[in-house]
mmCIF file of C-alpha atoms in Angstrom:
data_model
loop_
_atom_site.group_PDB
_atom_site.id
_atom_site.type_symbol
_atom_site.label_atom_id
_atom_site.label_comp_id
_atom_site.label_asym_id
_atom_site.label_seq_id
_atom_site.Cartn_x
_atom_site.Cartn_y
_atom_site.Cartn_z
ATOM 1 C CA MET L 737 0.000 0.000 0.000
ATOM 2 C CA ILE L 738 0.958 3.640 -0.490
ATOM 3 C CA LYS L 739 1.212 6.542 1.974
ATOM 4 C CA GLY L 740 -0.085 9.924 0.877
ATOM 5 C CA LEU L 741 1.905 13.006 1.907
ATOM 6 C CA PHE L 742 -0.677 15.782 1.678
ATOM 7 C CA PHE L 743 0.902 19.222 1.411
ATOM 8 C CA ASP L 744 -1.380 22.251 1.480
ATOM 9 C CA GLY L 745 0.836 24.953 2.993
ATOM 10 C CA LYS L 746 0.910 28.511 1.657
ATOM 11 C CA ARG L 747 4.054 30.639 1.446
ATOM 12 C CA GLN L 748 2.316 33.710 2.859
ATOM 13 C CA ASN L 749 1.858 31.838 6.139
ATOM 14 C CA GLY L 750 5.558 32.262 6.892
ATOM 15 C CA GLY L 751 6.961 29.995 9.602
ATOM 16 C CA SER L 752 4.172 27.424 9.392
ATOM 17 C CA TYR L 753 4.862 27.058 5.661
ATOM 18 C CA GLN L 754 8.578 26.604 6.279
ATOM 19 C CA MET L 755 7.869 24.006 8.955
ATOM 20 C CA SER L 756 5.467 22.163 6.659
ATOM 21 C CA ILE L 757 7.777 22.054 3.661
ATOM 22 C CA ASN L 758 10.701 21.054 5.896
ATOM 23 C CA ASN L 759 8.607 18.195 7.245
ATOM 24 C CA LEU L 760 7.559 17.116 3.759
ATOM 25 C CA LEU L 761 11.130 16.947 2.465
ATOM 26 C CA SER L 762 12.291 15.193 5.610
ATOM 27 C CA PHE L 763 9.518 12.597 5.279
ATOM 28 C CA VAL L 764 10.375 11.976 1.629
ATOM 29 C CA HIS L 765 13.990 11.318 2.616
ATOM 30 C CA HIS L 766 13.114 8.916 5.424
ATOM 31 C CA PHE L 767 10.361 7.129 3.491
ATOM 32 C CA LYS L 768 12.890 6.376 0.762
ATOM 33 C CA ASN L 769 15.395 5.104 3.320
ATOM 34 C CA ASN L 770 12.745 2.865 4.897
ATOM 35 C CA SER L 771 11.372 1.584 1.562
ATOM 36 C CA ILE L 772 7.948 3.099 2.223
ATOM 37 C CA LYS L 773 5.962 3.783 -0.925
ATOM 38 C CA TYR L 774 4.486 7.265 -1.046
ATOM 39 C CA LYS L 775 2.835 9.893 -3.207
ATOM 40 C CA ILE L 776 2.963 13.634 -2.629
ATOM 41 C CA LEU L 777 -0.491 15.150 -2.961
ATOM 42 C CA THR L 778 -1.587 18.772 -3.099
ATOM 43 C CA ASN L 779 -4.517 20.887 -4.222
ATOM 44 C CA ASN L 780 -2.356 23.477 -5.965
ATOM 45 C CA LYS L 781 0.857 23.976 -7.884
ATOM 46 C CA ILE L 782 3.774 24.353 -5.443
ATOM 47 C CA LYS L 783 6.593 26.415 -6.961
ATOM 48 C CA ASP L 784 9.097 25.464 -4.275
ATOM 49 C CA LEU L 785 8.633 21.763 -5.015
ATOM 50 C CA ASP L 786 9.008 22.499 -8.711
ATOM 51 C CA LYS L 787 12.314 24.257 -8.008
ATOM 52 C CA LEU L 788 13.517 21.251 -6.036
ATOM 53 C CA LYS L 789 12.339 18.949 -8.871
ATOM 54 C CA ILE L 790 10.093 16.984 -6.548
ATOM 55 C CA LYS L 791 7.182 15.243 -8.225
ATOM 56 C CA TYR L 792 3.700 15.695 -6.813
ATOM 57 C CA GLN L 793 0.136 15.103 -7.865
ATOM 58 C CA ILE L 794 -2.522 17.791 -7.859
ATOM 59 C CA ILE L 795 -5.743 16.288 -6.602
ATOM 60 C CA ASN L 796 -8.692 18.666 -6.762
ATOM 61 C CA LEU L 797 -11.542 18.750 -4.287
ATOM 62 C CA GLU L 798 -15.050 18.597 -5.707
ATOM 63 C CA ILE L 799 -18.226 20.372 -4.624
ATOM 64 C CA TRP L 800 -19.338 17.187 -2.892
ATOM 65 C CA ASP L 801 -16.206 17.255 -0.733
ATOM 66 C CA TYR L 802 -17.129 20.655 0.686
ATOM 67 C CA LEU L 803 -20.722 19.535 1.236
ATOM 68 C CA PHE L 804 -19.436 16.353 2.868
ATOM 69 C CA ILE L 805 -17.389 18.375 5.386
ATOM 70 C CA PHE L 806 -20.426 20.515 6.140
ATOM 71 C CA PHE L 807 -22.600 17.436 6.712
ATOM 72 C CA LYS L 808 -19.907 15.723 8.799
ATOM 73 C CA ASN L 809 -20.031 18.573 11.286
ATOM 74 C CA ILE L 810 -23.772 18.340 11.819
ATOM 75 C CA THR L 811 -24.510 15.438 14.153
ATOM 76 C CA ILE L 812 -27.663 14.071 12.508
ATOM 77 C CA LEU L 813 -26.314 14.374 8.960
ATOM 78 C CA SER L 814 -23.004 12.846 9.997
ATOM 79 C CA LEU L 815 -24.871 9.862 11.417
ATOM 80 C CA ILE L 816 -26.774 9.406 8.169
ATOM 81 C CA LEU L 817 -23.539 9.475 6.157
ATOM 82 C CA GLU L 818 -22.077 6.859 8.470
ATOM 83 C CA ILE L 819 -25.115 4.564 8.308
ATOM 84 C CA LEU L 820 -25.284 4.776 4.516
ATOM 85 C CA LYS L 821 -21.491 4.422 4.270
ATOM 86 C CA ILE L 822 -21.217 7.444 1.999
ATOM 87 C CA SER L 823 -17.674 8.591 1.243
ATOM 88 C CA SER L 824 -16.156 11.839 0.069
ATOM 89 C CA SER L 825 -14.904 12.201 -3.483
ATOM 90 C CA LEU L 826 -11.366 12.711 -2.198
ATOM 91 C CA GLU L 827 -11.372 9.478 -0.232
ATOM 92 C CA LYS L 828 -12.636 7.519 -3.232
ATOM 93 C CA LYS L 829 -9.802 8.915 -5.342
ATOM 94 C CA LEU L 830 -7.235 7.992 -2.702
ATOM 95 C CA ILE L 831 -8.603 4.467 -2.308
ATOM 96 C CA ASN L 832 -8.396 4.004 -6.083
ATOM 97 C CA GLN L 833 -4.714 4.924 -5.830
ATOM 98 C CA LYS L 834 -4.200 2.313 -3.081
ATOM 99 C CA ILE L 835 -3.430 4.906 -0.406
ATOM 100 C CA ASP L 836 -4.058 3.554 3.086
ATOM 101 C CA LEU L 837 -2.765 6.466 5.187
ATOM 102 C CA VAL L 838 -2.534 10.211 4.659
ATOM 103 C CA VAL L 839 0.081 12.355 6.399
ATOM 104 C CA PHE L 840 -1.067 15.944 6.962
ATOM 105 C CA PHE L 841 1.538 18.585 7.809
ATOM 106 C CA LYS L 842 -0.856 20.511 10.005
ATOM 107 C CA VAL L 843 -4.165 19.915 11.765
ATOM 108 C CA SER L 844 -6.179 19.899 8.563
ATOM 109 C CA TRP L 845 -9.906 20.303 7.955
ATOM 110 C CA LYS L 846 -9.390 17.936 4.992
ATOM 111 C CA SER L 847 -9.125 15.077 7.484
ATOM 112 C CA PHE L 848 -12.930 15.304 7.811
ATOM 113 C CA LEU L 849 -13.042 13.816 4.304
ATOM 114 C CA LEU L 850 -11.459 10.570 5.466
ATOM 115 C CA GLU L 851 -13.465 7.772 7.079
ATOM 116 C CA LYS L 852 -11.931 4.543 5.775
ATOM 117 C CA ILE L 853 -8.392 5.847 5.311
ATOM 118 C CA LYS L 854 -6.313 6.552 8.408
ATOM 119 C CA PHE L 855 -4.511 9.882 8.735
ATOM 120 C CA THR L 856 -1.868 11.556 10.853
ATOM 121 C CA SER L 857 -1.870 15.183 11.961
ATOM 122 C CA THR L 858 0.985 17.597 12.644
ATOM 123 C CA VAL L 859 0.635 20.123 15.446
ATOM 124 C CA LEU L 860 2.869 23.117 14.746
ATOM 125 C CA ASP L 861 1.944 24.976 17.933
ATOM 126 C CA THR L 862 -0.789 25.487 20.526
ATOM 127 C CA CYS L 863 -0.295 29.244 20.793
ATOM 128 C CA HIS L 864 -3.988 30.044 20.434
ATOM 129 C CA LYS L 865 -4.438 28.107 23.685
ATOM 130 C CA ASP L 866 -1.325 29.545 25.326
ATOM 131 C CA PHE L 867 -2.156 33.203 24.791
ATOM 132 C CA TYR L 868 -5.911 33.630 24.331
ATOM 133 C CA LYS L 869 -7.169 36.191 26.886
ATOM 134 C CA LYS L 870 -3.629 36.512 28.243
ATOM 135 C CA LYS L 871 -2.066 38.566 25.443
ATOM 136 C CA LYS L 872 -4.275 40.537 23.054
ATOM 137 C CA PHE L 873 -3.000 39.558 19.628
ATOM 138 C CA LYS L 874 -5.182 40.360 16.623
ATOM 139 C CA GLU L 875 -4.372 36.964 15.170
ATOM 140 C CA ILE L 876 -5.870 35.169 18.191
ATOM 141 C CA ASN L 877 -9.286 36.754 18.305
ATOM 142 C CA PHE L 878 -12.474 35.055 19.510
ATOM 143 C CA PHE L 879 -13.261 33.680 16.058
ATOM 144 C CA ILE L 880 -9.782 32.267 15.336
ATOM 145 C CA TYR L 881 -9.482 30.775 18.803
ATOM 146 C CA ASN L 882 -12.767 28.886 18.545
ATOM 147 C CA ILE L 883 -12.137 27.677 14.995
ATOM 148 C CA ARG L 884 -8.748 26.265 15.997
ATOM 149 C CA GLU L 885 -10.106 24.707 19.176
ATOM 150 C CA TYR L 886 -12.966 23.067 17.309
ATOM 151 C CA LEU L 887 -10.570 21.671 14.726
ATOM 152 C CA PHE L 888 -8.057 20.401 17.282
ATOM 153 C CA LYS L 889 -10.718 18.777 19.456
ATOM 154 C CA LYS L 890 -12.361 17.066 16.498
ATOM 155 C CA VAL L 891 -9.298 16.018 14.513
ATOM 156 C CA LEU L 892 -6.605 15.064 17.035
ATOM 157 C CA PRO L 893 -8.547 12.268 18.797
ATOM 158 C CA LYS L 894 -9.223 10.653 15.403
ATOM 159 C CA SER L 895 -5.625 10.874 14.187
ATOM 160 C CA TYR L 896 -3.753 7.594 13.858
ATOM 161 C CA ARG L 897 -0.606 9.350 15.075
ATOM 162 C CA ILE L 898 0.219 12.979 15.890
ATOM 163 C CA ILE L 899 3.512 14.652 15.039
ATOM 164 C CA SER L 900 4.779 17.402 17.325
ATOM 165 C CA GLU L 901 7.807 19.629 16.772
ATOM 166 C CA SER L 902 9.215 19.129 20.268
ATOM 167 C CA SER L 903 8.760 17.279 23.528
ATOM 168 C CA ASP L 904 7.520 20.553 25.084
ATOM 169 C CA LEU L 905 4.779 20.760 22.478
ATOM 170 C CA LYS L 906 3.968 17.087 23.017
ATOM 171 C CA GLU L 907 3.323 17.766 26.700
ATOM 172 C CA LYS L 908 0.987 20.612 25.804
ATOM 173 C CA ILE L 909 -0.992 18.405 23.413
ATOM 174 C CA ILE L 910 -1.390 15.791 26.157
ATOM 175 C CA LYS L 911 -2.460 18.435 28.663
ATOM 176 C CA PHE L 912 -4.877 20.390 26.444
ATOM 177 C CA TYR L 913 -6.418 17.587 24.384
ATOM 178 C CA LYS L 914 -6.051 14.473 26.550
ATOM 179 C CA ILE L 915 -4.192 12.514 23.873
ATOM 180 C CA GLU L 916 -2.256 9.410 24.919
ATOM 181 C CA SER L 917 1.485 9.996 25.017
ATOM 182 C CA LYS L 918 2.257 6.925 22.895
ATOM 183 C CA LEU L 919 0.253 8.376 19.994
ATOM 184 C CA ILE L 920 2.396 11.526 19.760
ATOM 185 C CA ILE L 921 5.804 11.444 18.071
ATOM 186 C CA SER L 922 8.199 14.366 18.340
ATOM 187 C CA ILE L 923 10.109 15.202 15.156
ATOM 188 C CA PRO L 924 12.098 18.472 15.450
ATOM 189 C CA ASN L 925 12.376 20.738 12.432
ATOM 190 C CA LEU L 926 15.629 21.015 10.508
ATOM 191 C CA PRO L 927 16.935 24.115 8.687
ATOM 192 C CA SER L 928 14.844 24.981 5.650
ATOM 193 C CA SER L 929 15.896 23.058 2.549
ATOM 194 C CA LEU L 930 15.097 26.200 0.583
ATOM 195 C CA LEU L 931 18.075 27.899 2.249
ATOM 196 C CA LEU L 932 20.559 25.055 2.041
ATOM 197 C CA ASN L 933 23.305 25.000 -0.577
ATOM 198 C CA LYS L 934 22.904 28.711 -1.362
ATOM 199 C CA ASN L 935 26.660 29.021 -1.316
ATOM 200 C CA LYS L 936 27.038 31.752 -3.907
ATOM 201 C CA PHE L 937 25.884 35.237 -3.086
ATOM 202 C CA ASN L 938 27.390 38.607 -3.847
ATOM 203 C CA LYS L 939 27.757 40.578 -0.639
ATOM 204 C CA LEU L 940 28.148 43.917 -2.401
ATOM 205 C CA ASN L 941 25.095 43.349 -4.599
ATOM 206 C CA ILE L 942 22.844 42.664 -1.599
ATOM 207 C CA LEU L 943 24.147 45.646 0.346
ATOM 208 C CA LYS L 944 23.787 47.901 -2.689
ATOM 209 C CA LYS L 945 20.327 46.665 -3.663
ATOM 210 C CA TYR L 946 18.857 47.389 -0.227
ATOM 211 C CA ASN L 947 21.196 50.259 0.661
ATOM 212 C CA LEU L 948 22.437 48.467 3.757
ATOM 213 C CA GLU L 949 25.400 48.990 5.980
ATOM 214 C CA GLY L 950 27.233 45.736 6.546
ATOM 215 C CA ASN L 951 26.789 45.907 10.295
ATOM 216 C CA PHE L 952 23.208 44.995 11.189
ATOM 217 C CA TYR L 953 21.080 42.682 13.282
ATOM 218 C CA PHE L 954 18.437 40.655 11.481
ATOM 219 C CA TYR L 955 14.856 39.626 12.189
ATOM 220 C CA PRO L 956 13.218 37.525 9.433
ATOM 221 C CA ALA L 957 9.505 37.383 10.295
ATOM 222 C CA HIS L 958 6.169 38.405 8.823
ATOM 223 C CA PHE L 959 4.626 41.436 10.458
ATOM 224 C CA TRP L 960 2.197 39.777 12.866
ATOM 225 C CA GLU L 961 1.546 41.341 16.240
ATOM 226 C CA HIS L 962 2.801 38.261 18.086
ATOM 227 C CA LYS L 963 6.184 38.511 16.338
ATOM 228 C CA ASN L 964 6.913 41.339 18.787
ATOM 229 C CA HIS L 965 8.875 43.674 16.508
ATOM 230 C CA GLN L 966 7.955 46.501 18.894
ATOM 231 C CA ILE L 967 10.365 45.289 21.580
ATOM 232 C CA ILE L 968 13.193 45.710 19.077
ATOM 233 C CA LEU L 969 12.038 49.262 18.324
ATOM 234 C CA LYS L 970 12.139 50.104 22.020
ATOM 235 C CA SER L 971 15.637 48.633 22.363
ATOM 236 C CA ILE L 972 16.862 50.705 19.407
ATOM 237 C CA ARG L 973 15.405 53.870 20.946
ATOM 238 C CA GLU L 974 17.114 53.057 24.249
ATOM 239 C CA MET L 975 20.493 52.453 22.633
ATOM 240 C CA LYS L 976 20.193 55.567 20.505
ATOM 241 C CA SER L 977 19.498 57.630 23.626
ATOM 242 C CA LYS L 978 22.830 56.364 24.976
ATOM 243 C CA LYS L 979 24.624 57.253 21.734
ATOM 244 C CA GLU L 980 25.043 53.569 20.877
ATOM 245 C CA LYS L 981 24.867 52.950 17.136
ATOM 246 C CA ILE L 982 22.719 49.996 16.081
ATOM 247 C CA ASN L 983 21.043 48.927 12.846
ATOM 248 C CA PHE L 984 18.331 46.356 12.217
ATOM 249 C CA VAL L 985 16.940 44.725 9.087
ATOM 250 C CA PHE L 986 13.394 43.354 9.023
ATOM 251 C CA CYS L 987 11.972 41.287 6.184
ATOM 252 C CA GLY L 988 8.591 39.633 5.683
ATOM 253 C CA LYS L 989 5.046 40.268 4.532
ATOM 254 C CA ASP L 990 2.611 42.593 6.228
ATOM 255 C CA GLN L 991 0.037 40.653 8.240
ATOM 256 C CA GLY L 992 -1.777 43.691 9.604
ATOM 257 C CA ASN L 993 0.834 45.134 11.954
ATOM 258 C CA LEU L 994 3.262 46.971 9.672
ATOM 259 C CA ARG L 995 1.454 50.332 9.674
ATOM 260 C CA HIS L 996 1.505 50.370 13.480
ATOM 261 C CA LEU L 997 5.240 49.588 13.487
ATOM 262 C CA LYS L 998 6.012 52.348 10.999
ATOM 263 C CA LEU L 999 4.185 54.855 13.192
ATOM 264 C CA LYS L 1000 6.250 53.685 16.179
ATOM 265 C CA ILE L 1001 9.456 54.010 14.180
ATOM 266 C CA SER L 1002 8.526 57.567 13.260
ATOM 267 C CA ASN L 1003 7.523 58.469 16.812
ATOM 268 C CA PHE L 1004 10.764 57.026 18.192
ATOM 269 C CA ASP L 1005 12.767 58.860 15.494
ATOM 270 C CA ILE L 1006 14.708 55.718 14.586
ATOM 271 C CA GLN L 1007 14.044 55.679 10.819
ATOM 272 C CA ASN L 1008 17.767 55.660 10.074
ATOM 273 C CA ASN L 1009 18.316 52.597 12.252
ATOM 274 C CA ILE L 1010 15.877 50.224 10.550
ATOM 275 C CA LYS L 1011 15.461 48.857 7.041
ATOM 276 C CA ILE L 1012 12.175 47.129 6.226
ATOM 277 C CA LEU L 1013 12.709 45.042 3.113
ATOM 278 C CA GLY L 1014 9.351 43.330 2.754
ATOM 279 C CA TYR L 1015 9.353 39.900 1.128
ATOM 280 C CA VAL L 1016 12.753 38.646 -0.066
ATOM 281 C CA SER L 1017 13.757 35.618 -2.132
ATOM 282 C CA ASP L 1018 15.371 32.542 -0.568
ATOM 283 C CA ASN L 1019 18.757 33.520 -2.042
ATOM 284 C CA GLU L 1020 18.493 36.986 -0.517
ATOM 285 C CA LEU L 1021 17.323 35.581 2.803
ATOM 286 C CA PHE L 1022 20.385 33.331 2.877
ATOM 287 C CA ALA L 1023 22.628 36.314 2.179
ATOM 288 C CA LEU L 1024 20.986 38.464 4.860
ATOM 289 C CA TYR L 1025 21.550 35.737 7.446
ATOM 290 C CA LYS L 1026 25.206 35.476 6.480
ATOM 291 C CA LEU L 1027 25.739 39.243 6.502
ATOM 292 C CA SER L 1028 24.071 39.862 9.856
ATOM 293 C CA LYS L 1029 25.836 40.223 13.206
ATOM 294 C CA ALA L 1030 23.145 38.080 14.860
ATOM 295 C CA ILE L 1031 19.489 37.227 14.490
ATOM 296 C CA VAL L 1032 17.071 38.483 17.120
ATOM 297 C CA MET L 1033 13.967 36.347 17.720
ATOM 298 C CA PRO L 1034 11.564 38.089 20.163
ATOM 299 C CA SER L 1035 8.429 36.205 19.080
ATOM 300 C CA TYR L 1036 5.985 35.222 21.801
ATOM 301 C CA PHE L 1037 4.980 32.084 19.917
ATOM 302 C CA GLY L 1038 6.833 28.796 20.262
ATOM 303 C CA PRO L 1039 7.937 26.545 21.828
ATOM 304 C CA THR L 1040 10.214 26.459 18.753
ATOM 305 C CA ASN L 1041 10.967 28.716 15.799
ATOM 306 C CA ILE L 1042 12.655 28.134 12.437
ATOM 307 C CA PRO L 1043 15.024 31.176 12.234
ATOM 308 C CA PRO L 1044 17.242 30.103 15.182
ATOM 309 C CA VAL L 1045 17.692 26.659 13.606
ATOM 310 C CA GLU L 1046 18.658 28.270 10.308
ATOM 311 C CA ALA L 1047 21.016 30.653 12.099
ATOM 312 C CA TRP L 1048 22.751 27.763 13.865
ATOM 313 C CA HIS L 1049 23.214 26.078 10.509
ATOM 314 C CA LEU L 1050 24.622 29.272 8.941
ATOM 315 C CA LYS L 1051 26.922 30.017 11.921
ATOM 316 C CA VAL L 1052 25.111 33.156 13.021
ATOM 317 C CA PRO L 1053 24.707 34.045 16.738
ATOM 318 C CA VAL L 1054 21.155 33.937 18.137
ATOM 319 C CA ILE L 1055 19.383 36.259 20.578
ATOM 320 C CA TYR L 1056 16.146 34.556 21.600
ATOM 321 C CA SER L 1057 12.966 35.051 23.627
ATOM 322 C CA SER L 1058 13.326 33.399 27.040
ATOM 323 C CA LEU L 1059 9.903 31.787 26.503
ATOM 324 C CA ASN L 1060 11.654 29.377 24.142
ATOM 325 C CA ARG L 1061 14.735 28.668 26.221
ATOM 326 C CA ASN L 1062 14.220 24.906 25.991
ATOM 327 C CA HIS L 1063 14.532 25.121 22.221
ATOM 328 C CA GLY L 1064 17.761 27.116 22.222
ATOM 329 C CA GLY L 1065 19.556 25.513 25.146
ATOM 330 C CA ASN L 1066 22.995 27.092 25.520
ATOM 331 C CA ALA L 1067 23.080 28.170 21.866
ATOM 332 C CA ALA L 1068 21.503 31.598 22.392
ATOM 333 C CA LEU L 1069 21.376 34.678 24.594
ATOM 334 C CA TYR L 1070 17.955 35.129 26.204
ATOM 335 C CA PHE L 1071 15.746 38.045 27.156
ATOM 336 C CA ASN L 1072 12.240 38.471 28.499
ATOM 337 C CA PRO L 1073 10.160 39.367 25.385
ATOM 338 C CA ASP L 1074 8.472 42.113 27.425
ATOM 339 C CA SER L 1075 11.771 43.720 28.477
ATOM 340 C CA TYR L 1076 13.623 45.954 26.039
ATOM 341 C CA ILE L 1077 16.226 46.556 28.764
ATOM 342 C CA GLN L 1078 17.107 42.855 28.776
ATOM 343 C CA LEU L 1079 17.271 42.872 24.987
ATOM 344 C CA VAL L 1080 19.641 45.856 25.045
ATOM 345 C CA LYS L 1081 21.929 43.945 27.413
ATOM 346 C CA CYS L 1082 21.964 40.980 25.003
ATOM 347 C CA LEU L 1083 22.766 43.245 22.055
ATOM 348 C CA ILE L 1084 25.717 44.694 23.960
ATOM 349 C CA LYS L 1085 26.934 41.264 25.094
ATOM 350 C CA VAL L 1086 26.899 39.731 21.620
ATOM 351 C CA GLU L 1087 29.445 42.315 20.458
ATOM 352 C CA ASN L 1088 32.044 40.338 22.424
ATOM 353 C CA GLN L 1089 33.979 38.234 19.897
ATOM 354 C CA LYS L 1090 34.756 35.456 22.351
ATOM 355 C CA LEU L 1091 31.073 35.113 23.239
ATOM 356 C CA ARG L 1092 30.081 35.172 19.551
ATOM 357 C CA LYS L 1093 32.409 32.273 18.808
ATOM 358 C CA LYS L 1094 31.010 30.350 21.774
ATOM 359 C CA LEU L 1095 27.407 30.892 20.614
ATOM 360 C CA ILE L 1096 28.272 29.752 17.092
ATOM 361 C CA LEU L 1097 30.003 26.616 18.421
ATOM 362 C CA ASN L 1098 27.096 25.851 20.756
ATOM 363 C CA GLY L 1099 24.714 26.428 17.849
ATOM 364 C CA LYS L 1100 26.563 23.822 15.820
ATOM 365 C CA LYS L 1101 26.260 21.337 18.693
ATOM 366 C CA ARG L 1102 22.591 22.201 19.211
ATOM 367 C CA LEU L 1103 21.881 21.540 15.552
ATOM 368 C CA ILE L 1104 23.592 18.143 15.740
ATOM 369 C CA LYS L 1105 21.306 17.214 18.639
ATOM 370 C CA ILE L 1106 18.225 18.406 16.727
ATOM 371 C CA LYS L 1107 19.245 16.321 13.714
ATOM 372 C CA THR L 1108 19.687 13.272 15.945
ATOM 373 C CA LEU L 1109 16.249 13.751 17.511
ATOM 374 C CA ASN L 1110 14.786 14.260 14.042
ATOM 375 C CA THR L 1111 16.207 10.931 12.865
ATOM 376 C CA ILE L 1112 14.971 9.109 15.989
ATOM 377 C CA GLY L 1113 11.497 10.579 15.516
ATOM 378 C CA HIS L 1114 11.355 9.559 11.875
ATOM 379 C CA LYS L 1115 12.462 6.012 12.630
ATOM 380 C CA LYS L 1116 9.684 5.688 15.188
ATOM 381 C CA PHE L 1117 7.098 7.203 12.854
ATOM 382 C CA SER L 1118 8.122 4.949 9.958
ATOM 383 C CA SER L 1119 7.853 1.931 12.227
ATOM 384 C CA GLU L 1120 4.395 2.983 13.412
ATOM 385 C CA ILE L 1121 2.874 3.573 9.984
ATOM 386 C CA LYS L 1122 4.165 0.264 8.643
ATOM 387 C CA ARG L 1123 1.597 -1.303 10.975
ATOM 388 C CA VAL L 1124 -1.287 0.294 9.092
ATOM 389 C CA ASN L 1125 -3.352 -2.282 7.240
#
């Protein structure tokens, strides 16, 4: 039988997209090593997979599939579908292709379309649960919170196995959704394959294109409220008031918070200390990492993030939110994401060359451990899904 790797991530989703595509490529590698037959499935053309010359099949949903999901979430209609043994169009297509298990790279509403075929879910985070009514982020409003909770509570208990990014996240899934520990497999994320092997970049071209000084700190993140760019703005203002020169580069897409940040930048009079590049290509992102003095990751969300992993791979020091200390271990400097004073202290500390070298070395070791845990997780997952019949 064949396993279906269902990829439906969108690039504009930022970190969740990177995590999903990382997972997909990692699964392809390990499925090949374990002689597991698979097909990559998607609803749309994926340019990144095309670039990597990875074959996939576009499998379109039909009107009946959407109606089926609607009926499945109404108790009486769901019961009728079950009694009459009515299937979705998607499931029929998958059965015809001899697929007996579908791997989703998130908690997907498409899992409602599967009754006879088993599926696995991937939990990227539980931040809606962690922060709702505790921190007022636009992206965790009443509507979003309840949609995510409904999906998690419906889908996770029916999942054959659940993939989590870390043991910390696994514990949260157990606590919030009462899932048995043995059903959850932790598989840490590796550096993005889209950034690997980008060995050729012209330093002068990048600096000239974006009019950058070659002495900046870097924060690659879409402009969501929870990404906490504002703490960086406050730290820049503080350092400027002490006549300390500091430059930052931000890149990413606006997710509703950029206008607010620009107003803050103007009010703080720090326009000359920040470059906002918007969306950049993977080649440019690679170059910006390599050119930066350090990456600063003040995001509230976790318990893991992709940029520190990529920085460790590219030998760049990391300054990280203390909320995610378990992810970074001794491979980062930490600050309370609510304290710009603590961030300023980290920015001053990382100027020390001896400390920079130590952080880079520890980052290398941290990445080796993550790769080991990734391999262990994949071996366990491959063993588990071979039992599907």
